[in-house]
Short mmCIF file of C-alpha atoms in Angstrom, two decimals:
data_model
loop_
_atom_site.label_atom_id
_atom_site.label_comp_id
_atom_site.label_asym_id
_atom_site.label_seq_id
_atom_site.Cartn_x
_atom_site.Cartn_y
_atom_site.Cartn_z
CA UNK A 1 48.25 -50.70 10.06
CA UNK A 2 51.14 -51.90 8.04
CA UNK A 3 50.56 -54.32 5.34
CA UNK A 4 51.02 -58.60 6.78
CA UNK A 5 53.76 -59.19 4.03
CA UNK A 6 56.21 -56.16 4.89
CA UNK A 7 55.73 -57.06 8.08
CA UNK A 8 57.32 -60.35 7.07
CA UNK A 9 59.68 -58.83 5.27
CA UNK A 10 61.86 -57.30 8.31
CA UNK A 11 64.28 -59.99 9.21
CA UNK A 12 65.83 -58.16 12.42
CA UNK A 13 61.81 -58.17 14.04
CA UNK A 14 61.45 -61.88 12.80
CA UNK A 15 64.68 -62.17 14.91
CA UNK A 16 64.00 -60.82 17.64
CA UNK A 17 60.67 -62.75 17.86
CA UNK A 18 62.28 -65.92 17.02
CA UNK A 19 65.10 -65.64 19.75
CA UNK A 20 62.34 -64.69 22.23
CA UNK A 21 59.58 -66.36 21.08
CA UNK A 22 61.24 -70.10 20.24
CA UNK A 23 62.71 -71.04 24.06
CA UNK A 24 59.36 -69.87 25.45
CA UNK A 25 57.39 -72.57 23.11
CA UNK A 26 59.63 -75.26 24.08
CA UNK A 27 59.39 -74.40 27.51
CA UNK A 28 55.74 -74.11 27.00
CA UNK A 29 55.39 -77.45 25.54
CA UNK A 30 57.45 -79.12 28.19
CA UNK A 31 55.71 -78.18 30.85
CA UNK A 32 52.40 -79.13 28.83
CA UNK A 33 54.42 -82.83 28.47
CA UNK A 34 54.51 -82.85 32.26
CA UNK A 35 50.85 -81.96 32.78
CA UNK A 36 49.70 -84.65 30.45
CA UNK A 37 52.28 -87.68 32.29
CA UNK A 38 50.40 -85.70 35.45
CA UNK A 39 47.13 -86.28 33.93
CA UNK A 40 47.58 -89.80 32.09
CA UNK A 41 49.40 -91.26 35.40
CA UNK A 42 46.59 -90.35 37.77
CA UNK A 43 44.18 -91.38 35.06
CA UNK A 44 44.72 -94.91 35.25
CA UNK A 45 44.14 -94.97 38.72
CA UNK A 46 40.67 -93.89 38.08
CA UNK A 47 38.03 -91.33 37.10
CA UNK A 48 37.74 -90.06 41.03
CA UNK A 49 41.62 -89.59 41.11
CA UNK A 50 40.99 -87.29 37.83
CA UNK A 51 38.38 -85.61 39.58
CA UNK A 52 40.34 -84.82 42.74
CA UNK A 53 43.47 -83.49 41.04
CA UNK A 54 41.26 -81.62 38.67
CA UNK A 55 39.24 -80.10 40.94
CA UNK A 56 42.09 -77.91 42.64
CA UNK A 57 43.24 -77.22 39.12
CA UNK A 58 41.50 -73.78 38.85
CA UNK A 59 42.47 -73.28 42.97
CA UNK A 60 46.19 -73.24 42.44
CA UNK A 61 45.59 -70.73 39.23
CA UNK A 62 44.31 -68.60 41.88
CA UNK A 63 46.87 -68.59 44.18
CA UNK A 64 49.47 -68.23 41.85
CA UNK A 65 47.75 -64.99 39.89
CA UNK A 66 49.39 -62.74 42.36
CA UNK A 67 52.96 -63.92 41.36
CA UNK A 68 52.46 -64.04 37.86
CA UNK A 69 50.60 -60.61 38.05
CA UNK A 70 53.89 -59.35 39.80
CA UNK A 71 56.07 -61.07 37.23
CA UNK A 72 53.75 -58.77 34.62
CA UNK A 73 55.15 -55.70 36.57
CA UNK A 74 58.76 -56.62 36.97
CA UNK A 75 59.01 -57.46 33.48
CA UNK A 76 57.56 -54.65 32.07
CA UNK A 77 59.72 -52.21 34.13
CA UNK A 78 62.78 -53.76 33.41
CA UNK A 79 62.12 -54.07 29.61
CA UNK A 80 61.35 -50.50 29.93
CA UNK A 81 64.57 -49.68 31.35
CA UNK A 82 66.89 -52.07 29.25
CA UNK A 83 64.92 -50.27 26.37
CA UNK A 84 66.04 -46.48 27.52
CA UNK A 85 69.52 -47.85 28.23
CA UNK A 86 69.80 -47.50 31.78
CA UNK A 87 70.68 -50.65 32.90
CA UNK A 88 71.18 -50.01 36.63
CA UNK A 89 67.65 -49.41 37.16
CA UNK A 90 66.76 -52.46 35.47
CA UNK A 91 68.82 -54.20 38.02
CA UNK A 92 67.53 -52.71 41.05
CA UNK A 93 63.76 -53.42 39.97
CA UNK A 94 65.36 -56.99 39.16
CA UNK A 95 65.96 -57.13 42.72
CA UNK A 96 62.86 -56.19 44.00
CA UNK A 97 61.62 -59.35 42.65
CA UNK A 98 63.53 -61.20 45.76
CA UNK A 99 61.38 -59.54 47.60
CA UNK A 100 58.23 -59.66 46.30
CA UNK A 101 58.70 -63.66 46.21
CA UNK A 102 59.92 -63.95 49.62
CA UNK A 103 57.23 -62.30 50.99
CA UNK A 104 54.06 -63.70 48.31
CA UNK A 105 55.39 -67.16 48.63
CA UNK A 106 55.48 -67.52 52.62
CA UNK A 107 52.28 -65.65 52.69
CA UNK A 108 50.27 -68.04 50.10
CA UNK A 109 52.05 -71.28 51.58
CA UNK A 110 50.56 -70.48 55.13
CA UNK A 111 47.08 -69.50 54.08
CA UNK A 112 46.72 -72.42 51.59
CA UNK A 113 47.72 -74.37 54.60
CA UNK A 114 45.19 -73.49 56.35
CA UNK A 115 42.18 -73.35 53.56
CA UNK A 116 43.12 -76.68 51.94
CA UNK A 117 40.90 -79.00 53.88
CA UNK A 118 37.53 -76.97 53.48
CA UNK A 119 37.95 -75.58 50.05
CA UNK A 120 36.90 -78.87 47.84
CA UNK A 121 33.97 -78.37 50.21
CA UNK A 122 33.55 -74.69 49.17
CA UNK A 123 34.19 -76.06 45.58
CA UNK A 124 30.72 -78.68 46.15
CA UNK A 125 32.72 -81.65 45.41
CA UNK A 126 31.18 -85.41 45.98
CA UNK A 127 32.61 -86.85 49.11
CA UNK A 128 34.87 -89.63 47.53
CA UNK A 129 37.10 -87.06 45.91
CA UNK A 130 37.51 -84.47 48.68
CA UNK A 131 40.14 -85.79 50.91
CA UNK A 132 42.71 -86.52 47.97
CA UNK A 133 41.80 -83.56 46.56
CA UNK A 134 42.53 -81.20 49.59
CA UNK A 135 45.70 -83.15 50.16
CA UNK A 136 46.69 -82.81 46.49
CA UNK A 137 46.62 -79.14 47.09
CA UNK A 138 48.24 -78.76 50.36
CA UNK A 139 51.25 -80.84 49.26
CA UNK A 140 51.93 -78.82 45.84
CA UNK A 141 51.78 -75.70 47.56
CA UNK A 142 54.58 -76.18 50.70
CA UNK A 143 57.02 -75.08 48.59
CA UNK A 144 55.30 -72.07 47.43
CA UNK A 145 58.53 -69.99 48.48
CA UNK A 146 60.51 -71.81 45.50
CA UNK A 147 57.30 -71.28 43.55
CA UNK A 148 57.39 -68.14 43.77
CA UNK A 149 61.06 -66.99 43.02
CA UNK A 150 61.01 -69.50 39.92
CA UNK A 151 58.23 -67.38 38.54
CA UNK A 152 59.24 -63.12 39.40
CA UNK A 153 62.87 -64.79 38.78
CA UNK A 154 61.92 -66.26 35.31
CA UNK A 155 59.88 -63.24 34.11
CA UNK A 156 63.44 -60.91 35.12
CA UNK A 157 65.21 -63.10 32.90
CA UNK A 158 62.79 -63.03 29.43
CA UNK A 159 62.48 -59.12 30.40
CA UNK A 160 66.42 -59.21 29.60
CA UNK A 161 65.94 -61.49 26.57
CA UNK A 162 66.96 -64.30 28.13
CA UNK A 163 64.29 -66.84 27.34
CA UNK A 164 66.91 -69.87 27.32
CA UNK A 165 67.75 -70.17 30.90
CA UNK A 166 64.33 -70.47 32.29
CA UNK A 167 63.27 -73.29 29.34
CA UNK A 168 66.29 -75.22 30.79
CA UNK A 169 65.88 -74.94 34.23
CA UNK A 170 62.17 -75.88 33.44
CA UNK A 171 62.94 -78.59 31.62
CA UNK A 172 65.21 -79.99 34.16
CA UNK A 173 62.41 -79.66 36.76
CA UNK A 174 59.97 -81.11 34.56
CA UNK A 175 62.21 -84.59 33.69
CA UNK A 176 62.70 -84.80 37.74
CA UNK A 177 58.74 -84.20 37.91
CA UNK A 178 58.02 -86.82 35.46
CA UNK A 179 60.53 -89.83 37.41
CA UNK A 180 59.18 -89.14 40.65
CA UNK A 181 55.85 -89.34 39.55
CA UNK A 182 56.68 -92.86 38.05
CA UNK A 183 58.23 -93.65 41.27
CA UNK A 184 55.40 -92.14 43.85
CA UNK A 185 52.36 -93.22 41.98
CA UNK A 186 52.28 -96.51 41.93
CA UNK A 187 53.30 -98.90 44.16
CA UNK A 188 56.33 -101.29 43.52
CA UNK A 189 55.51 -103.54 39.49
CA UNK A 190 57.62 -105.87 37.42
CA UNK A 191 58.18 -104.49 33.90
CA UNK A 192 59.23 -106.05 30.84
CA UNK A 193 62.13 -104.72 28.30
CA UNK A 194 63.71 -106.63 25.39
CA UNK A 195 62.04 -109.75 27.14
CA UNK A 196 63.87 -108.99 30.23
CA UNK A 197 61.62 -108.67 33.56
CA UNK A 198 62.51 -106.07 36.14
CA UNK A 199 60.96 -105.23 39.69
CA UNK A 200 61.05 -101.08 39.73
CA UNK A 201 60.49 -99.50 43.31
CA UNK A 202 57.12 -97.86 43.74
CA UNK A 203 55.68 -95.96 46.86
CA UNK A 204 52.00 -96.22 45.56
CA UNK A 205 51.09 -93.26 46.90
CA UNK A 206 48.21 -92.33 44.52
CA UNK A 207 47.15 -88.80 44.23
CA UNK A 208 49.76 -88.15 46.94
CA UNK A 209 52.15 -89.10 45.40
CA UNK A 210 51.88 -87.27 42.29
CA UNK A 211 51.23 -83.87 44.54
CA UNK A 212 54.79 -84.62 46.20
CA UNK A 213 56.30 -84.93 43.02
CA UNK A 214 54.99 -81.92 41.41
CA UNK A 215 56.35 -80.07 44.87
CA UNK A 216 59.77 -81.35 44.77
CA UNK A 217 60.07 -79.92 41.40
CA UNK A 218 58.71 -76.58 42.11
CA UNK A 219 62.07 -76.93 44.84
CA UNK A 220 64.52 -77.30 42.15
CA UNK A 221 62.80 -74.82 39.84
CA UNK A 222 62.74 -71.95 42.19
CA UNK A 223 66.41 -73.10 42.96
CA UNK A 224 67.79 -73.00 39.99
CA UNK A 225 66.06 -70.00 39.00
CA UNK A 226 68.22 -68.05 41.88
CA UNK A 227 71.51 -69.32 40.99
CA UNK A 228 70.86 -68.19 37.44
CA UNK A 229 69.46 -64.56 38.61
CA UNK A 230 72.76 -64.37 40.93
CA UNK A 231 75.15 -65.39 37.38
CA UNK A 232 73.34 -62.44 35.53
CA UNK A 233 76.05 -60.42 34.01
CA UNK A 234 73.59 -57.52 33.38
CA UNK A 235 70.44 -58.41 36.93
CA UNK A 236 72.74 -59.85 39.30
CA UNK A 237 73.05 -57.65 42.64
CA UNK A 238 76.67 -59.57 43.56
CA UNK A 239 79.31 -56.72 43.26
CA UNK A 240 76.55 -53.86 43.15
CA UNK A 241 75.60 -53.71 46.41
CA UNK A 242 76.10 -50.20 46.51
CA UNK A 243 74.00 -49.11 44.21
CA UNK A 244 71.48 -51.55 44.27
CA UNK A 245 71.51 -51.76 48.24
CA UNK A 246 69.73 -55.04 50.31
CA UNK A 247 66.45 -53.28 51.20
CA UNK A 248 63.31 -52.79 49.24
CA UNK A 249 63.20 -49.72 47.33
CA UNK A 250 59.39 -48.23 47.70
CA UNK A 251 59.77 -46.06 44.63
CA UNK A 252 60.85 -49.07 42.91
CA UNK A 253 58.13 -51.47 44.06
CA UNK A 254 55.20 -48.24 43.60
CA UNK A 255 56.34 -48.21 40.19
CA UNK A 256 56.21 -52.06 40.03
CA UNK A 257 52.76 -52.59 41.82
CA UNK A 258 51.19 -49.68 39.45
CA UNK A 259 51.47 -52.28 37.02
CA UNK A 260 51.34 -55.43 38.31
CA UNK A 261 48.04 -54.54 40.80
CA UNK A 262 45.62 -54.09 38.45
CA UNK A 263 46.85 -57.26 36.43
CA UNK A 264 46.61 -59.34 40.14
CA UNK A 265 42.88 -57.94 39.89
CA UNK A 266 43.18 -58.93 36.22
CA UNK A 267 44.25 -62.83 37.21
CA UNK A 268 42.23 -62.73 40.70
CA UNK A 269 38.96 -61.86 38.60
CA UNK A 270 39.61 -64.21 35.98
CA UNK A 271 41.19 -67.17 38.14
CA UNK A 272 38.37 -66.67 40.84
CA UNK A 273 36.23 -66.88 38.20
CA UNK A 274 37.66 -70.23 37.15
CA UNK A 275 36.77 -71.64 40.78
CA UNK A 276 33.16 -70.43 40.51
CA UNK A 277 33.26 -72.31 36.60
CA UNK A 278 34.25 -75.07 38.31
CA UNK A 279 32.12 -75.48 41.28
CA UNK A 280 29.22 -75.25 38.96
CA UNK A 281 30.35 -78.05 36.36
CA UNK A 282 31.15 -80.22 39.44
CA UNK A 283 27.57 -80.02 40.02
CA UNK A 284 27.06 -82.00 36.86
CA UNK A 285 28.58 -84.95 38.98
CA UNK A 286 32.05 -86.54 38.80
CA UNK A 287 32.21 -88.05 34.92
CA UNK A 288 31.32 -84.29 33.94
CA UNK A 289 33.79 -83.29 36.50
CA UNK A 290 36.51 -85.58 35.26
CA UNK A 291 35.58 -84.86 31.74
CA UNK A 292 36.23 -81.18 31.95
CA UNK A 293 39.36 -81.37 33.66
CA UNK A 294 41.00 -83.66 31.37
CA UNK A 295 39.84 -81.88 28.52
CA UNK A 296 41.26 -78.83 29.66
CA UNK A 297 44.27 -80.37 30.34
CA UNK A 298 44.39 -81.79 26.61
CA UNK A 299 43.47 -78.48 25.16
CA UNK A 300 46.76 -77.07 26.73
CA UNK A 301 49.06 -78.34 23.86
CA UNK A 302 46.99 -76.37 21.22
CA UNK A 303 47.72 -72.72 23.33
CA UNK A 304 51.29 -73.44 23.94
CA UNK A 305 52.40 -70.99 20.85
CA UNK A 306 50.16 -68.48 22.20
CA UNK A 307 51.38 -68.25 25.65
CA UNK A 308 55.00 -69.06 23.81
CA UNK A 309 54.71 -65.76 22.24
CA UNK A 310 53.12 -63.56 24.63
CA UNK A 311 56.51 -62.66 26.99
CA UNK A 312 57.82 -62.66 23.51
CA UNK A 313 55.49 -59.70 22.97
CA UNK A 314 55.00 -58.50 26.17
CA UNK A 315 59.34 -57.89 26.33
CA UNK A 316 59.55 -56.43 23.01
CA UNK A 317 56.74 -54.06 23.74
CA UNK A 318 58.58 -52.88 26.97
CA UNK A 319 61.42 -52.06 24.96
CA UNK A 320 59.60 -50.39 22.39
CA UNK A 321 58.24 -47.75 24.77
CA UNK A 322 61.51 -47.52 26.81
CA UNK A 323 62.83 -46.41 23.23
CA UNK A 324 59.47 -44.06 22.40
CA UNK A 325 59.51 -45.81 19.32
CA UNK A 326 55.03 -46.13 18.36
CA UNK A 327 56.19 -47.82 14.96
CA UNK A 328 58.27 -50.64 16.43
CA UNK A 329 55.67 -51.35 19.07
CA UNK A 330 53.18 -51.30 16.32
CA UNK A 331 54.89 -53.77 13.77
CA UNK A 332 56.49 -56.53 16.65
CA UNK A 333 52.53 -56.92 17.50
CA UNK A 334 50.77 -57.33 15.00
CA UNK A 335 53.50 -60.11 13.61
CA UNK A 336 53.41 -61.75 16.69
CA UNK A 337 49.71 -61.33 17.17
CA UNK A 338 49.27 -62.79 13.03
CA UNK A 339 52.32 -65.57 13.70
CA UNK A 340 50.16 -66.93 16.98
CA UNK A 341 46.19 -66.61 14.58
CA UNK A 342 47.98 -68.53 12.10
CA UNK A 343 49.78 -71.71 14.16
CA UNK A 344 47.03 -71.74 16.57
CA UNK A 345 44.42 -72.06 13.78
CA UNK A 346 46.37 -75.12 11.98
CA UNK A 347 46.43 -76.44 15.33
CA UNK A 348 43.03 -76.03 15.92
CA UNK A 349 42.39 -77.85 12.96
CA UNK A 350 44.05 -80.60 14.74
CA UNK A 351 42.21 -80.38 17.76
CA UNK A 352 38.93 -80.32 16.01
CA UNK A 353 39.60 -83.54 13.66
CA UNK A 354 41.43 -86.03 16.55
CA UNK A 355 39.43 -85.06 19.99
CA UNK A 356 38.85 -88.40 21.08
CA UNK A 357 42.60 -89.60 20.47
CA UNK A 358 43.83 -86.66 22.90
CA UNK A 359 41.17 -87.93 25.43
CA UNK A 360 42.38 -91.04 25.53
CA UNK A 361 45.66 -90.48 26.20
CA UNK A 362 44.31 -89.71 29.64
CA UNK A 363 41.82 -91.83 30.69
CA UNK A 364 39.94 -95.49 29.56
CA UNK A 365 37.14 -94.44 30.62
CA UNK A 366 34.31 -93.81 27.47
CA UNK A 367 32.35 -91.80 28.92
CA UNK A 368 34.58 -89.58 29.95
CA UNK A 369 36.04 -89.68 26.03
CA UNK A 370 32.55 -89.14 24.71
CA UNK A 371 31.59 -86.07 26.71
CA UNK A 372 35.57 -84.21 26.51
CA UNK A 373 35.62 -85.12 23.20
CA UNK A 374 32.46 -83.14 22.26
CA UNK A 375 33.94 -80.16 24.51
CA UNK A 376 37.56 -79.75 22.78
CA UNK A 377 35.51 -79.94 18.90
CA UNK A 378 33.88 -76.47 20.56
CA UNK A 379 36.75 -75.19 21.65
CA UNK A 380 38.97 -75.86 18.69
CA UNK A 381 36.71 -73.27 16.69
CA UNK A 382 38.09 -70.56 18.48
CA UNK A 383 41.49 -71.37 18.99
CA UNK A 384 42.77 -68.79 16.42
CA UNK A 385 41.06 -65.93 17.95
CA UNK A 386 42.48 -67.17 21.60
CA UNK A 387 45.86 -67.08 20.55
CA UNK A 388 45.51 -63.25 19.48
CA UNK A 389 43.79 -62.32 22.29
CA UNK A 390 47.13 -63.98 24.24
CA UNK A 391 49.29 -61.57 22.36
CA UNK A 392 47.49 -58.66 22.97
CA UNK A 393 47.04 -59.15 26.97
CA UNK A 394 51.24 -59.55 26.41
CA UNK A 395 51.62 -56.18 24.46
CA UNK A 396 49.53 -54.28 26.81
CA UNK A 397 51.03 -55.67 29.95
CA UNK A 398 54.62 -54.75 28.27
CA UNK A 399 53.63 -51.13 28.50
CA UNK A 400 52.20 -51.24 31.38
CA UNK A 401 48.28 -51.36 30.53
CA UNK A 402 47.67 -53.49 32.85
CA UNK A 403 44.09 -51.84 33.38
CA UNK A 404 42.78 -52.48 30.37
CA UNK A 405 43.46 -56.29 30.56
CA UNK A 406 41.58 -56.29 33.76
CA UNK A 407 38.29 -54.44 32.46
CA UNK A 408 38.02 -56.86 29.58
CA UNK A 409 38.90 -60.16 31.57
CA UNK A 410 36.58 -58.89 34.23
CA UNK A 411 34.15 -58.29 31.68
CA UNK A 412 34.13 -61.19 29.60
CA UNK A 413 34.23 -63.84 32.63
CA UNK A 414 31.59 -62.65 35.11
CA UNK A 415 29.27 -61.26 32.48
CA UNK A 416 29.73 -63.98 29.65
CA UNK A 417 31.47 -67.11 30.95
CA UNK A 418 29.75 -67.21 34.29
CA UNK A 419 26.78 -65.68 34.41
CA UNK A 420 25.69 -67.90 31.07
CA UNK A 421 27.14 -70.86 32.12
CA UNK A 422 25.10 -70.25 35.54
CA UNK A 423 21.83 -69.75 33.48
CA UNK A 424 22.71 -73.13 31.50
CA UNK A 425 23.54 -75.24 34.52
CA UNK A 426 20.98 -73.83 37.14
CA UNK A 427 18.40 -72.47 35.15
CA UNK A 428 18.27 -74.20 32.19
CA UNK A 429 19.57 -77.83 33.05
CA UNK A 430 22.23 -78.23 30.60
CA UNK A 431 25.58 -79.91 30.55
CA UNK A 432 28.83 -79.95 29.82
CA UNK A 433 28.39 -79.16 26.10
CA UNK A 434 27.13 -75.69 26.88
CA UNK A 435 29.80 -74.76 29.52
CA UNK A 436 31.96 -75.08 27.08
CA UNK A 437 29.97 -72.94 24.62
CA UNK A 438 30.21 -69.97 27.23
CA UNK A 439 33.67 -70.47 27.49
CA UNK A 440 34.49 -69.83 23.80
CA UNK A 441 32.14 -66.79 24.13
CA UNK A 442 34.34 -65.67 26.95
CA UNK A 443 37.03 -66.22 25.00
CA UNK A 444 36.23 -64.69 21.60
CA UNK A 445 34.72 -61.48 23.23
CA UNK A 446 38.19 -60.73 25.03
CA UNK A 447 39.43 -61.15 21.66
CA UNK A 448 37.55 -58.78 20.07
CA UNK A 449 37.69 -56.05 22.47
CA UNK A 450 41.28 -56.17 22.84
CA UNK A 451 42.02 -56.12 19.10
CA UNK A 452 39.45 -53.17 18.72
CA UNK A 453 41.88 -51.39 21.25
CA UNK A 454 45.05 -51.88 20.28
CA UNK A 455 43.76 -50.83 16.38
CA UNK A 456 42.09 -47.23 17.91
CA UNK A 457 45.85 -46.56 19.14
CA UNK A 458 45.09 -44.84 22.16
CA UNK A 459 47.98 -46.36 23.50
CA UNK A 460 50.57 -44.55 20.97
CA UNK A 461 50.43 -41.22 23.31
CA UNK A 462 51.87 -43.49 26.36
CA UNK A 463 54.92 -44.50 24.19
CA UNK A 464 55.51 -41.60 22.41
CA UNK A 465 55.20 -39.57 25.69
#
C-alpha cells in the first residue's frame, strides 16, 4: 500500500480527483440546500407534515435504487471503454441508457401509482399523517420518466469526466425547486423588506404543494439532462446513427445489467431495508417519527464529500481497468478513500459539537430537537469511517464488483441494522437513541469489510486481466 504522503505528492491524480471530485460536491451540497428548504418549509407547518413527508423518504430511495443501480452499470462500462480508447463503444452503451430510462421510469411511475395510497399503511403510520403522506409520494413520482433519464443521463456524463454539466443542470432544477416551494406551500402572506410591505402569491397547498414542486423540478432535470447528452461531442448518437443504430443492443445491455443487477439487489436490499427501519421507528409514535426524519435529513450535509467523491472514484477506477493499469487503480483510491476519512471526520466534529442548531433549522418543536439532537451526536462518531466505506462501494462499482457491494450491504443491514434495531424496539422497548446505535453499527461494519477487501487485492487479477 503506498505511503499517504507520495500519494499526495502526484499532482496529475490530485487533478484528476479535483476536476471530478469538486462539481460533484457542489452538486451534492445543492441538492442537500434543497432538501433542507424541503424540510424547514414543511416544518413550520407542523410536526405531522414532517412526519408525512418523512415517512415516504426511505419509499422513494426504493424506487429509485433500480435507476441508480443502472447508472452504476452504464458508468462503469463506459469508463471502461473511454479507458481502452475505444470511444464508439462508449457511445453505444451511452445510448442504451435511453432505454433503460424510458422503460424503468414508465414502469415505476405506474406501479407507484397504484401502491401510493396503501403503502403509509404498510409503513404502520398514525392516521393523521397517511393521506398527505401517500399524496406526497404519488405527486413526486409522475414524472418518474424525467427522473429517470436525469439520473442514467447524469451518470453517462461523470463516466466521460464531465461532472460540470450535471451540477448545473442540478442546480438550475434545484433554484426552480426552492421558488415553487415558496410559492405552493403557503398560502398567499404580506412580507416586509427595507420597511416596505408586499402581498406575495401563495397556493397554500401544504404537503402538496411541496410534492408538486419537487416534481416539476425532476421535469426540468431530466430535460435538461437530454439536451446535454444529445450536445455530447464524444456520447451523442446525432450523426452516428449508423454505428450506434436506434434499437437496444442486447450484448450491450447483458454487459450493462451484469453489473448494474447485482448493485439493484445491492440498493433493493439496502433501500428495502430502509422501509422496514422505518416502519419500526414509526412505531415509536410521530415525535420519534418526525425526529428521525429530520435528523436524517440534517445529517445529509456532513456525507455530501463522501458521495461527492464516490463517481469521482467510481470513474477513475473504470478507467484504470479499461487501461489494465493495478497501480493507478490502487493509488486514485486510497487518496480518495483518505481525502473523504479526513473532511468527513472534521465535519463530524461539527456535527457532534452543534446538533441541536442543525435541528432547529427544521423544526420549533423541542422535543423533536431534544430526541434528533441526541441521534446526530451518535452518528457523528462514525462519520469518518462512512465516508470510506462511500469510496470503496464507488471503486468497486467502477470495475464492475458490483457483487461484492451487495453481500456486504445485504449483510450489514438485515443482520446488524435491522435485526438489532428489531430486538431494541420490539423486544427490548427502546427508542430512538438505540436505532440510531444500530445504524452506526451498520455503518461501520460495511466499512470494515470493504476496506479489508480492497487491501487483500483480490481484485488486481480483474484489472490486470
Amino acid at each position: 500500500m503506498p505511503g499517504i504522503l507520495s500519494l499526495f505528492r502526484d499532482r496529475e491524480t490530485l487533478h484528476k480527483i479535483r476536476v471530478l471530485a469538486l462539481p460533484s460536491v457542489v452538486e451534492e451540497a445543492l441538492n442537500t440546500v434543497v432538501q433542507y428548504v424541503d424540510t424547514a418549509m414543511v416544518g413550520q407547518i407542523g410536526a405531522t407534515a414532517s412526519a408525512a413527508v418523512g415517512l415516504t423518504m426511505t419509499c422513494n430511495w426504493l424506487i429509485c435504487s433500480p435507476l441508480w443501480a443502472m447508472g452504476v452499470g452504464i458508468l462503469a462500462c463506459v469508463a471502461r471503454s473511454i479507458g481502452a480508447g475505444e470511444r464508439e463503444k462508449a457511445r453505444r452503451y451511452a445510448f442504451q441508457s435511453l432505454w433503460i430510462g424510458g422503460v424503468l421510469g414508465v414502469l415505476i411511475a405506474v406501479l407507484v401509482q397504484l401502491l401510493a395510497p396503501q403503502i403509509p399503511v404498510w409503513l404502520g403510520a398514525e392516521p393523521e399523517i397517511r393521506a398527505d403522506a401517500s399524496a406526497y409520494f404519488a405527486i413526486i413520482c409522475m414524472p418518474m420518466l424525467f427522473r429517470a433519464l436525469s439520473i442514467l443521463l447524469s451518470a453517462t456524463l461523470r463516466s466521460a469526466g464531465d461532472s460540470k454539466t450535471p451540477m448545473k443542470i442540478n442546480m438550475s432544477a434545484n433554484i426552480l425547486n426552492m421558488i415553487l416551494n415558496y410559492l405552493l406551500i403557503h398560502p398567499t402572506h404580506a412580507v416586509r423588506i427595507a420597511g416596505l410591505r408586499f402581498t406575495v402569491w401563495g397556493a397554500g397547498l401544504g404537503v402538496r404543494g411541496a410534492a408538486a414542486a419537487t416534481a416539476l423540478a425532476f421535469a426540468l432535470s431530466g430535460t435538461l439532462m437530454f439536451a446535454a447528452y444529445l450536445r455530447h461531442p464524444m456520447l451523442s448518437p446525432l450523426g452516428h446513427r449508423g454505428e450506434t443504430g436506434i434499437l437496444p443492443n442486447p450484448a450491450l445491455l447483458k454487459d450493462i445489467l451484469h453489473i448494474g443487477l447485482p448493485s439493484a439487489g445491492e440498493r433493493l436490499t439496502a433501500c428495502l431495508g430502509q422501509v422496514v427501519f422505518t416502519s419500526l421507528v414509526s412505531g415509536l409514535g410521530t415525535v420519534s417519527l418526525a425526529a428521525h426524519s429530520i435528523a436524517l435529513t440534517a445529517e445529509e450535509a456532513f456525507y455530501i464529500p463522501g458521495y461527492g467523491m464516490q463517481a469521482a472514484a467510481a470513474t477513475l477506477a473504470g478507467n484504470a481497468l479499461g487501461e489494465k493499469n493495478v497501480k493507478k487503480l490502487q493509488r486514485t483510491s486510497v487518496t480518495i478513500a483518505f481525502l473523504a476519512f479526513t473532511i468527513m471526520g472534521l465535519m463530524g466534529i461539527i456535527l457532534f459539537c452543534f446538533p441541536s442548531v442543525m435541528m432547529g433549522i427544521f423544526t420549533n418543536d423541542s422535543a423533536v430537537i431534544a430526541l434528533g439532537s441526541v441521534a446526530l451526536r451518535i452518528v457523528a462518531v462514525s462519520e469518518p469511517l462512512f465516508g470510506v466505506a462511500i469510496i470503496m462501494e464507488g471503486v468497486f462499482n467502477g470495475i464492475g464488483e458490483t457483487k461484492t457491494t451487495f453481500l456486504f450491504s445485504a449483510f450489514t443491514m438485515w443482520g446488524i441494522r435491522i435485526l438489532f434495531t428489531f430486538l431494541c424496539v420490539r423486544v427490548f422497548g427502546l427508542g430512538l437513541t438505540a436505532v440510531w446505535c444500530c445504524m452506526v453499527a451498520d455503518n461501520v461494519a460495511r466499512c470494515l469489510l470493504l476496506c479489508a477487501k480492497f487491501m487483500r487485492g483480490r481484485w488486481k487479477s480483474k484489472v490486470a486481466a
